Short mmCIF file of C-alpha atoms and ligand atoms in Angstrom, two decimals:
data_model
loop_
_atom_site.label_atom_id
_atom_site.label_comp_id
_atom_site.label_asym_id
_atom_site.label_seq_id
_atom_site.Cartn_x
_atom_site.Cartn_y
_atom_site.Cartn_z
CA MET V 1 11.91 11.98 -22.24
CA ASP V 2 10.73 8.59 -23.12
CA CYS V 3 10.19 5.89 -20.56
CA ASP V 4 13.58 4.15 -21.53
CA SER V 5 15.81 7.18 -20.95
CA ILE V 6 14.02 8.01 -17.85
CA MET V 7 14.67 4.54 -16.23
CA GLN V 8 18.19 4.26 -17.32
CA GLU V 9 19.67 7.84 -16.48
CA ASN V 10 17.78 8.60 -13.44
CA ILE V 11 16.97 7.42 -9.96
CA LEU V 12 13.32 6.95 -9.53
CA VAL V 13 11.29 6.77 -6.43
CA THR V 14 11.35 2.86 -6.61
CA ARG V 15 12.28 0.08 -9.07
CA SER V 16 10.50 -3.22 -9.26
CA SER V 17 12.20 -6.21 -7.68
CA LEU V 18 12.52 -8.92 -10.22
CA PRO V 19 13.75 -12.51 -9.96
CA GLU V 20 16.52 -13.99 -12.26
CA PHE V 21 15.24 -14.10 -15.75
CA GLU V 22 15.85 -17.90 -15.89
CA GLU V 23 14.05 -18.40 -12.67
CA TYR V 24 10.88 -16.85 -13.93
CA ILE V 25 11.19 -18.84 -17.20
CA ASP V 26 11.51 -21.97 -15.14
CA GLU V 27 8.40 -21.07 -13.13
CA ILE V 28 6.23 -20.37 -16.40
CA ARG V 29 7.45 -23.34 -18.48
CA SER V 30 4.83 -25.91 -17.28
CA MET V 31 2.17 -23.36 -18.71
CA TRP V 32 3.21 -24.37 -22.19
CA ASP V 33 2.18 -27.85 -21.29
CA ASP V 34 -1.23 -27.29 -19.67
CA HIS V 35 -2.31 -24.04 -21.47
CA TRP V 36 -3.92 -22.87 -18.23
CA LEU V 37 -3.32 -19.26 -17.98
CA THR V 38 -5.88 -17.85 -15.42
CA ASN V 39 -9.11 -18.52 -13.52
CA MET V 40 -7.55 -19.83 -10.33
CA GLY V 41 -5.09 -22.15 -11.94
CA ARG V 42 -2.18 -24.14 -10.15
CA LYS V 43 0.25 -21.18 -9.68
CA HIS V 44 -2.51 -19.13 -8.20
CA GLU V 45 -3.36 -21.94 -5.73
CA ARG V 46 0.19 -22.41 -4.85
CA LEU V 47 0.78 -18.62 -4.24
CA ARG V 48 -2.16 -18.43 -2.16
CA SER V 49 -1.13 -21.13 0.12
CA GLU V 50 2.54 -19.84 0.31
CA LEU V 51 1.19 -16.40 1.13
CA ARG V 52 -1.10 -17.63 3.89
CA GLU V 53 1.92 -19.05 5.47
CA TYR V 54 4.33 -16.11 5.02
CA LEU V 55 1.80 -13.44 5.99
CA GLY V 56 0.57 -15.43 8.99
CA VAL V 57 -3.04 -15.09 8.18
CA GLU V 58 -5.85 -17.64 8.55
CA GLU V 59 -7.54 -17.01 5.16
CA ILE V 60 -6.43 -15.24 1.87
CA GLU V 61 -8.00 -14.59 -1.42
CA LEU V 62 -6.05 -13.29 -4.32
CA PHE V 63 -7.04 -10.52 -6.81
CA THR V 64 -6.07 -8.82 -9.87
CA ASN V 65 -4.85 -5.80 -7.89
CA GLY V 66 -4.94 -4.04 -4.57
CA HIS V 67 -7.74 -1.73 -5.61
CA MET V 68 -9.95 -4.52 -6.55
CA ALA V 69 -9.17 -6.22 -3.24
CA ILE V 70 -10.56 -3.26 -1.45
CA GLU V 71 -13.56 -2.70 -3.65
CA LEU V 72 -14.69 -6.33 -3.56
CA ALA V 73 -14.01 -6.61 0.34
CA LEU V 74 -16.23 -3.55 0.89
CA LEU V 75 -18.99 -5.38 -1.35
CA GLY V 76 -18.38 -8.76 0.31
CA PHE V 77 -19.64 -7.31 3.71
CA HIS V 78 -22.87 -5.92 2.08
CA LEU V 79 -22.12 -2.49 3.55
CA LYS V 80 -24.48 0.33 3.32
CA GLY V 81 -24.05 3.99 4.22
CA GLU V 82 -20.77 5.67 5.35
CA VAL V 83 -17.23 4.43 5.68
CA ILE V 84 -14.94 6.46 7.86
CA THR V 85 -11.40 6.75 6.36
CA THR V 86 -8.18 8.76 5.94
CA PRO V 87 -7.61 11.28 3.11
CA PHE V 88 -3.93 10.70 3.57
CA THR V 89 -3.57 7.77 1.04
CA PHE V 90 -3.34 6.94 -2.57
CA ALA V 91 -6.49 7.56 -4.66
CA SER V 92 -7.56 3.99 -4.63
CA THR V 93 -8.69 3.99 -1.00
CA THR V 94 -11.22 6.77 -1.39
CA HIS V 95 -12.24 5.62 -4.91
CA ALA V 96 -12.89 2.12 -3.72
CA ILE V 97 -15.45 3.25 -1.30
CA VAL V 98 -17.21 5.66 -3.63
CA ARG V 99 -17.13 2.83 -6.34
CA SER V 100 -18.76 0.43 -4.05
CA GLY V 101 -21.75 2.93 -3.52
CA LEU V 102 -20.66 3.91 -0.04
CA LYS V 103 -19.84 7.54 1.30
CA PRO V 104 -16.44 8.28 2.57
CA VAL V 105 -16.24 10.28 5.78
CA PHE V 106 -12.80 11.67 6.41
CA CYS V 107 -10.94 11.49 9.62
CA ASP V 108 -7.60 13.33 10.31
CA ILE V 109 -4.49 11.53 10.91
CA ASP V 110 -1.91 11.23 13.86
CA PRO V 111 0.85 13.61 13.35
CA GLU V 112 3.63 11.12 14.09
CA THR V 113 2.47 7.95 12.07
CA TYR V 114 0.18 9.71 9.54
CA THR V 115 -2.41 6.92 10.16
CA ILE V 116 -6.01 7.58 11.01
CA ASP V 117 -6.13 9.28 14.49
CA PRO V 118 -8.57 7.12 16.86
CA LYS V 119 -8.93 10.00 19.09
CA LYS V 120 -10.98 11.68 16.39
CA LEU V 121 -12.87 8.54 15.23
CA ARG V 122 -15.89 8.77 17.57
CA GLU V 123 -16.96 12.27 16.43
CA ARG V 124 -17.23 11.02 12.82
CA ILE V 125 -19.56 8.01 13.71
CA THR V 126 -23.32 8.47 12.96
CA ASP V 127 -26.22 6.02 12.80
CA ARG V 128 -25.05 5.72 8.89
CA THR V 129 -21.63 4.60 9.73
CA ALA V 130 -21.06 0.87 8.55
CA ALA V 131 -17.40 0.46 8.59
CA ILE V 132 -13.88 1.88 9.19
CA LEU V 133 -11.16 1.84 6.42
CA PRO V 134 -7.85 2.97 8.00
CA VAL V 135 -4.64 2.69 6.06
CA HIS V 136 -1.19 1.53 7.40
CA VAL V 137 0.41 4.26 5.36
CA TYR V 138 4.14 3.79 4.35
CA GLY V 139 4.09 0.51 6.25
CA ASN V 140 3.35 2.36 9.63
CA VAL V 141 0.98 0.27 11.70
CA CYS V 142 -2.43 1.96 12.63
CA GLN V 143 -3.33 2.11 16.23
CA VAL V 144 -5.11 -1.26 15.87
CA ASP V 145 -6.20 -1.82 19.37
CA GLU V 146 -8.01 1.56 19.67
CA ILE V 147 -9.66 1.07 16.36
CA ASP V 148 -10.78 -2.34 17.31
CA LYS V 149 -12.10 -1.29 20.65
CA ILE V 150 -14.12 1.54 18.96
CA ALA V 151 -15.33 -0.72 16.16
CA ARG V 152 -16.66 -3.35 18.72
CA GLU V 153 -18.38 -0.65 20.72
CA TYR V 154 -20.46 0.52 17.71
CA GLY V 155 -20.65 -2.66 15.68
CA LEU V 156 -18.62 -1.45 12.85
CA LYS V 157 -16.68 -3.54 10.29
CA VAL V 158 -12.81 -2.75 10.11
CA ILE V 159 -11.29 -3.10 6.71
CA TYR V 160 -7.51 -2.30 6.64
CA ASP V 161 -5.92 -0.96 3.49
CA ALA V 162 -2.65 -2.82 4.04
CA ALA V 163 -1.32 -2.02 0.60
CA HIS V 164 2.01 -0.82 2.10
CA THR V 165 2.47 -3.42 4.81
CA PHE V 166 3.52 -6.67 3.05
CA GLY V 167 5.35 -8.83 5.62
CA VAL V 168 4.96 -6.45 8.48
CA THR V 169 4.16 -7.86 11.95
CA CYS V 170 2.81 -6.22 15.02
CA ARG V 171 3.59 -7.79 18.19
CA GLY V 172 4.77 -10.82 16.20
CA LYS V 173 1.44 -11.14 14.53
CA GLY V 174 0.85 -10.90 10.75
CA ILE V 175 -0.52 -7.34 10.00
CA GLY V 176 -3.11 -9.05 7.75
CA SER V 177 -4.61 -10.76 10.63
CA TYR V 178 -6.00 -7.41 12.24
CA GLY V 179 -9.47 -6.20 11.52
CA ASP V 180 -12.33 -7.98 9.69
CA ALA V 181 -10.23 -7.76 6.69
CA SER V 182 -6.90 -6.57 5.22
CA CYS V 183 -6.20 -5.74 1.71
CA PHE V 184 -2.72 -5.96 0.19
CA SER V 185 -1.45 -4.62 -3.08
CA PHE V 186 1.19 -6.71 -5.07
CA HIS V 187 1.85 -3.88 -7.57
CA ALA V 188 5.12 -3.56 -9.34
CA THR V 189 6.11 -0.75 -7.04
CA LYS V 190 5.68 -2.69 -3.92
CA VAL V 191 7.87 -4.45 -1.55
CA PHE V 192 6.39 -7.77 -2.80
CA ASN V 193 5.01 -7.86 -6.48
CA THR V 194 3.19 -10.15 -8.83
CA ILE V 195 3.40 -7.35 -11.56
CA GLU V 196 -0.21 -6.40 -10.72
CA GLY V 197 -1.96 -8.31 -7.86
CA GLY V 198 -3.62 -8.04 -4.52
CA ALA V 199 -5.16 -9.98 -1.84
CA VAL V 200 -7.73 -9.89 0.93
CA CYS V 201 -6.94 -11.60 4.22
CA TYR V 202 -9.68 -12.50 6.75
CA SER V 203 -10.56 -14.74 9.57
CA SER V 204 -11.55 -18.44 9.03
CA ARG V 205 -14.70 -17.64 11.23
CA ASP V 206 -15.95 -15.49 8.19
CA LYS V 207 -16.64 -18.24 5.74
CA ASP V 208 -19.52 -16.42 4.23
CA PHE V 209 -17.34 -13.41 3.40
CA GLY V 210 -14.68 -15.52 1.86
CA GLU V 211 -17.34 -17.15 -0.45
CA GLN V 212 -18.67 -13.77 -1.36
CA ILE V 213 -15.30 -12.34 -2.32
CA TYR V 214 -14.52 -15.47 -4.28
CA LEU V 215 -17.78 -15.08 -6.20
CA LEU V 216 -17.30 -11.41 -6.61
CA LYS V 217 -13.93 -11.70 -8.27
CA ASP V 218 -15.41 -14.20 -10.79
CA PHE V 219 -18.58 -12.53 -12.14
CA GLY V 220 -20.65 -14.08 -9.45
CA ILE V 221 -20.53 -17.42 -11.12
CA SER V 222 -20.94 -20.16 -8.59
CA ARG V 223 -21.60 -22.92 -11.03
CA GLU V 224 -21.58 -23.29 -14.75
CA ASP V 225 -25.15 -22.71 -14.73
CA GLN V 226 -25.51 -20.47 -11.77
CA VAL V 227 -24.67 -16.82 -11.30
CA GLU V 228 -25.43 -15.74 -7.66
CA ALA V 229 -23.76 -12.26 -7.43
CA ILE V 230 -23.15 -9.15 -9.66
CA GLY V 231 -19.50 -9.73 -9.66
CA ALA V 232 -16.49 -8.18 -11.39
CA ASN V 233 -13.58 -9.87 -13.05
CA ALA V 234 -10.64 -9.50 -10.64
CA LYS V 235 -8.76 -12.72 -10.86
CA LEU V 236 -5.00 -12.99 -10.70
CA ASN V 237 -3.56 -14.66 -13.69
CA GLU V 238 -1.03 -17.40 -13.86
CA PHE V 239 1.91 -15.18 -15.21
CA CYS V 240 1.39 -12.89 -12.18
CA ALA V 241 1.13 -15.68 -9.79
CA ALA V 242 4.33 -17.25 -11.09
CA MET V 243 6.18 -13.92 -10.65
CA GLY V 244 4.85 -13.91 -7.11
CA LEU V 245 6.12 -17.46 -6.53
CA CYS V 246 9.60 -16.38 -7.64
CA ASN V 247 9.63 -13.06 -5.72
CA LEU V 248 8.40 -14.70 -2.55
CA ARG V 249 11.60 -16.80 -2.45
CA HIS V 250 13.77 -13.73 -2.27
CA ILE V 251 11.49 -11.47 0.03
CA ASN V 252 13.46 -11.72 3.15
CA GLU V 253 16.58 -10.81 1.34
CA GLU V 254 14.89 -7.73 -0.36
CA ILE V 255 13.63 -6.47 2.84
CA ALA V 256 17.03 -6.79 4.62
CA LYS V 257 18.49 -4.81 1.52
CA ARG V 258 15.84 -2.14 2.02
CA GLU V 259 16.67 -1.95 5.69
CA LYS V 260 20.16 -1.08 4.82
CA VAL V 261 19.00 1.74 2.59
CA VAL V 262 16.66 3.06 5.23
CA SER V 263 19.40 2.88 7.91
CA ARG V 264 21.84 4.91 5.75
CA TYR V 265 19.23 7.66 5.13
CA ARG V 266 18.52 7.71 8.79
CA GLU V 267 22.19 8.06 9.63
CA ARG V 268 22.76 10.91 7.15
CA LEU V 269 19.46 13.02 7.59
CA SER V 270 18.39 12.34 11.39
CA LYS V 271 20.29 15.34 12.58
CA VAL V 272 19.42 17.75 9.91
CA LYS V 273 17.28 20.55 11.45
CA GLY V 274 13.84 21.15 9.91
CA ILE V 275 13.62 17.43 8.59
CA VAL V 276 11.27 15.03 10.29
CA LEU V 277 11.86 11.35 9.62
CA ASN V 278 9.24 8.69 9.78
CA LYS V 279 8.75 7.47 13.40
CA VAL V 280 10.15 3.98 14.20
CA GLN V 281 7.26 1.98 15.79
CA LYS V 282 7.63 -0.13 18.87
CA ASP V 283 6.50 -3.80 18.42
CA VAL V 284 6.45 -3.49 14.69
CA LYS V 285 8.68 -5.49 12.39
CA SER V 286 9.02 -3.11 9.31
CA ASN V 287 9.17 -3.80 5.63
CA TYR V 288 10.80 -0.53 4.87
CA ALA V 289 8.24 0.11 2.14
CA TYR V 290 8.67 3.89 1.89
CA PHE V 291 10.99 6.58 3.30
CA PRO V 292 8.84 9.64 3.83
CA VAL V 293 10.68 12.92 4.89
CA LEU V 294 8.84 16.26 5.98
CA PHE V 295 10.62 19.39 5.43
CA ASP V 296 9.71 22.24 7.71
CA GLU V 297 10.46 25.08 5.49
CA ASP V 298 10.88 27.87 8.24
CA VAL V 299 13.53 25.75 10.16
CA PHE V 300 15.15 23.85 7.12
CA GLY V 301 15.26 26.91 4.82
CA ALA V 302 13.70 25.24 1.78
CA SER V 303 10.30 23.90 0.98
CA ARG V 304 9.41 20.44 0.03
CA ASP V 305 8.61 21.52 -3.63
CA GLN V 306 12.08 23.13 -3.71
CA VAL V 307 13.82 20.16 -2.59
CA ALA V 308 11.86 18.02 -5.00
CA GLU V 309 12.71 20.32 -7.89
CA ARG V 310 16.47 20.38 -6.93
CA LEU V 311 16.56 16.48 -7.00
CA ARG V 312 14.60 16.45 -10.17
CA GLU V 313 17.21 18.83 -11.88
CA LYS V 314 19.86 16.06 -10.93
CA GLY V 315 17.79 13.26 -12.29
CA ILE V 316 16.33 12.02 -8.85
CA PHE V 317 12.66 11.62 -8.91
CA ALA V 318 11.32 11.68 -5.39
CA ARG V 319 7.56 11.74 -5.11
CA LYS V 320 5.07 13.62 -3.07
CA TYR V 321 3.15 10.62 -1.77
CA PHE V 322 0.44 11.70 -0.77
CA TYR V 323 -0.27 15.19 -2.17
CA PRO V 324 -2.87 16.28 -2.62
CA PRO V 325 -5.07 14.37 0.07
CA THR V 326 -7.82 12.53 -1.51
CA ASN V 327 -10.44 14.95 -0.03
CA ALA V 328 -8.75 17.81 -2.05
CA PHE V 329 -9.06 15.86 -5.43
CA GLU V 330 -10.80 17.60 -8.26
CA CYS V 331 -13.40 14.85 -8.41
CA TYR V 332 -14.43 15.28 -4.77
CA ARG V 333 -14.09 19.09 -4.54
CA THR V 334 -17.77 19.85 -4.30
CA GLU V 335 -18.36 17.36 -1.40
CA TYR V 336 -15.48 17.84 0.84
CA ASP V 337 -13.45 20.64 2.53
CA PRO V 338 -9.75 19.31 3.01
CA PHE V 339 -9.33 22.09 5.69
CA GLU V 340 -11.44 19.83 7.82
CA THR V 341 -8.53 17.50 8.26
CA PRO V 342 -5.64 20.07 8.98
CA ILE V 343 -3.07 17.66 10.04
CA THR V 344 -3.43 15.75 6.67
CA MET V 345 -3.31 19.00 4.97
CA SER V 346 -0.20 20.06 6.74
CA VAL V 347 1.78 16.68 6.27
CA SER V 348 0.72 16.46 2.80
CA LYS V 349 2.40 19.75 1.88
CA LYS V 350 5.44 18.94 3.58
CA VAL V 351 6.13 15.19 2.63
CA LEU V 352 8.56 13.87 -0.03
CA THR V 353 9.04 10.09 -0.31
CA LEU V 354 12.73 9.56 -1.18
CA PRO V 355 13.91 6.86 -3.63
CA LEU V 356 13.85 3.42 -1.92
CA TYR V 357 14.41 -0.04 -3.35
CA ALA V 358 16.45 -3.05 -2.60
CA ASP V 359 19.25 -2.43 -5.14
CA LEU V 360 19.50 1.33 -4.48
CA SER V 361 23.01 1.85 -3.88
CA LEU V 362 24.40 3.28 -0.65
CA SER V 363 26.52 5.78 -2.77
CA ASP V 364 23.37 6.71 -4.35
CA VAL V 365 21.71 7.37 -1.01
CA ASP V 366 24.69 9.54 0.05
CA ARG V 367 24.34 11.69 -3.08
CA ILE V 368 20.64 12.16 -2.54
CA CYS V 369 21.35 13.14 1.23
CA GLU V 370 24.10 15.58 0.16
CA LEU V 371 22.00 17.32 -2.35
CA ILE V 372 19.23 17.63 0.31
CA ILE V 373 21.78 18.81 3.03
CA GLN V 374 23.27 21.53 0.76
CA MET V 375 19.76 23.16 0.81
CA GLU V 376 19.70 23.43 4.69
CA ARG V 377 19.86 27.08 5.56
N1 T4K W 1 -3.97 1.49 -1.40
C1 T4K W 1 -2.88 2.32 -1.23
C2 T4K W 1 -2.53 2.97 0.09
C3 T4K W 1 -1.90 2.28 -2.31
O1 T4K W 1 -0.79 3.01 -2.23
C4 T4K W 1 -2.22 1.65 -3.57
C5 T4K W 1 -1.42 1.61 -4.67
C6 T4K W 1 -3.49 1.11 -3.60
C7 T4K W 1 -4.29 0.91 -2.51
C8 T4K W 1 -3.97 0.28 -4.81
O2 T4K W 1 -3.19 -0.81 -5.22
P1 T4K W 1 -2.90 -1.35 -6.60
O3 T4K W 1 -4.34 -1.34 -7.25
O4 T4K W 1 -2.13 -0.42 -7.48
O5 T4K W 1 -2.41 -2.71 -6.56
C9 T4K W 1 2.05 3.81 -7.81
C10 T4K W 1 1.36 2.50 -7.92
O6 T4K W 1 0.99 2.32 -9.26
C11 T4K W 1 0.34 2.14 -6.93
O7 T4K W 1 0.21 0.76 -6.89
C12 T4K W 1 0.80 2.66 -5.59
N2 T4K W 1 -0.28 2.51 -4.58
C13 T4K W 1 1.11 4.08 -5.63
C14 T4K W 1 1.57 4.56 -4.21
O8 T4K W 1 2.28 4.19 -6.41
P2 T4K W 1 2.03 5.92 -9.39
O9 T4K W 1 0.90 6.44 -10.16
O10 T4K W 1 2.93 6.92 -8.56
O11 T4K W 1 3.05 5.02 -10.20
P3 T4K W 1 4.05 5.45 -11.37
O12 T4K W 1 3.79 4.50 -12.52
O13 T4K W 1 4.34 6.76 -11.25
O14 T4K W 1 5.34 4.59 -10.67
C15 T4K W 1 6.11 5.05 -9.60
C16 T4K W 1 7.59 4.67 -9.87
O15 T4K W 1 7.70 3.24 -9.69
C17 T4K W 1 8.10 4.86 -11.17
O16 T4K W 1 8.79 6.07 -11.12
C18 T4K W 1 9.09 3.91 -11.35
C19 T4K W 1 8.56 2.71 -10.52
N3 T4K W 1 7.96 1.70 -11.41
C20 T4K W 1 6.84 1.82 -11.78
C21 T4K W 1 6.20 0.87 -12.66
C22 T4K W 1 4.95 0.94 -13.14
C23 T4K W 1 8.75 0.50 -11.73
O17 T4K W 1 9.89 0.36 -11.29
N4 T4K W 1 8.25 -0.47 -12.48
C24 T4K W 1 7.07 -0.38 -12.88
O18 T4K W 1 6.55 -1.35 -13.65
O19 T4K W 1 1.35 4.79 -8.44
#
């Protein structure tokens, strides 16, 4: 089946939010006057300033995608050695560590939030540990206080992968203001998108770090005749920034629509035996980024894979985010044993993320739930 028919006839795990066509055209029109398309142009700077305010962070730098945001944040702190991280994440998190010349050390997750388990962090720390890279997976906030306490005790940097937590607040504070840096993704599949894009948020006390990541996203060029660092090209272009400016105008409305979808799923699925829903976190304002569901085959009567297959037959493409865990990837097979993180292994085999986007109709949610409930033993 080609991409067109997949998108038209089926319900996919998510669907990019777009502004009205005319709104985007109005936003990009001025680019035909000044011919400025990239390299930190006007739209880029406006978006940076609007995002700083919306996310409630002190400083923010924009990037071409969330992955480069993580890679360059790691490089920006001049880290060497090992980085403790979670294997229950998208490929990007682990790859960013390895591609930055660092070694990932995997720590298991908490069985309720699926985020790194601080109780298991200490035993992973050695004299080679340079940083901790936890992930606010599905928009679930990590145990930021415990992580912070351990990091201070051992003098480690904390870099959050906040790809899933756009707009989330914890105790009223923007999630991007926790840790030494937080990296967001603005990919087309995210709650807020700039088509492709990403950001690193950091404290205004860390001016050196800010200068470093700015240099690193632009080849290390500090002046026309001066190249100070071995940088990459990771600049957010003006078309992407324009999409961000449009989408940001509608973000609260988008999140409110997502909340309705999630409430309906909860209403329909919360009492089904053998189905475990994502925990609602106290003190956290959610962005309803993903709707992960765990299937306990022995109690529910069907496995995650059977449910996924049944939905697929009906044109509903739920996804196994995140299976396999990154420490079980082919490319890391010789270095890691995924059975060293048994909770990750178990969650990863049971989880299915159900379709979720702002315009998913409640009748489609009902249909998805009915198909699932029919499989209950
Ligand atoms: N850290 C974490 C924890 C992450 O989850 C991610 C990205 C990153 C870091 C890195 O951030 P970026 O460098 O990507 O900014 C998707 C996304 O591509 C990826 O951004 C995301 N995580 C990951 C969880 O999901 P795939 O391989 O599953 O994407 P794909 O192409 O299968 O798309 C999934 C569904 O989204 C499609 O079925 C339909 C819908 N879709 C997709 C595209 C590309 C749209 O509606 N519009 C689109 O343009 O990785």
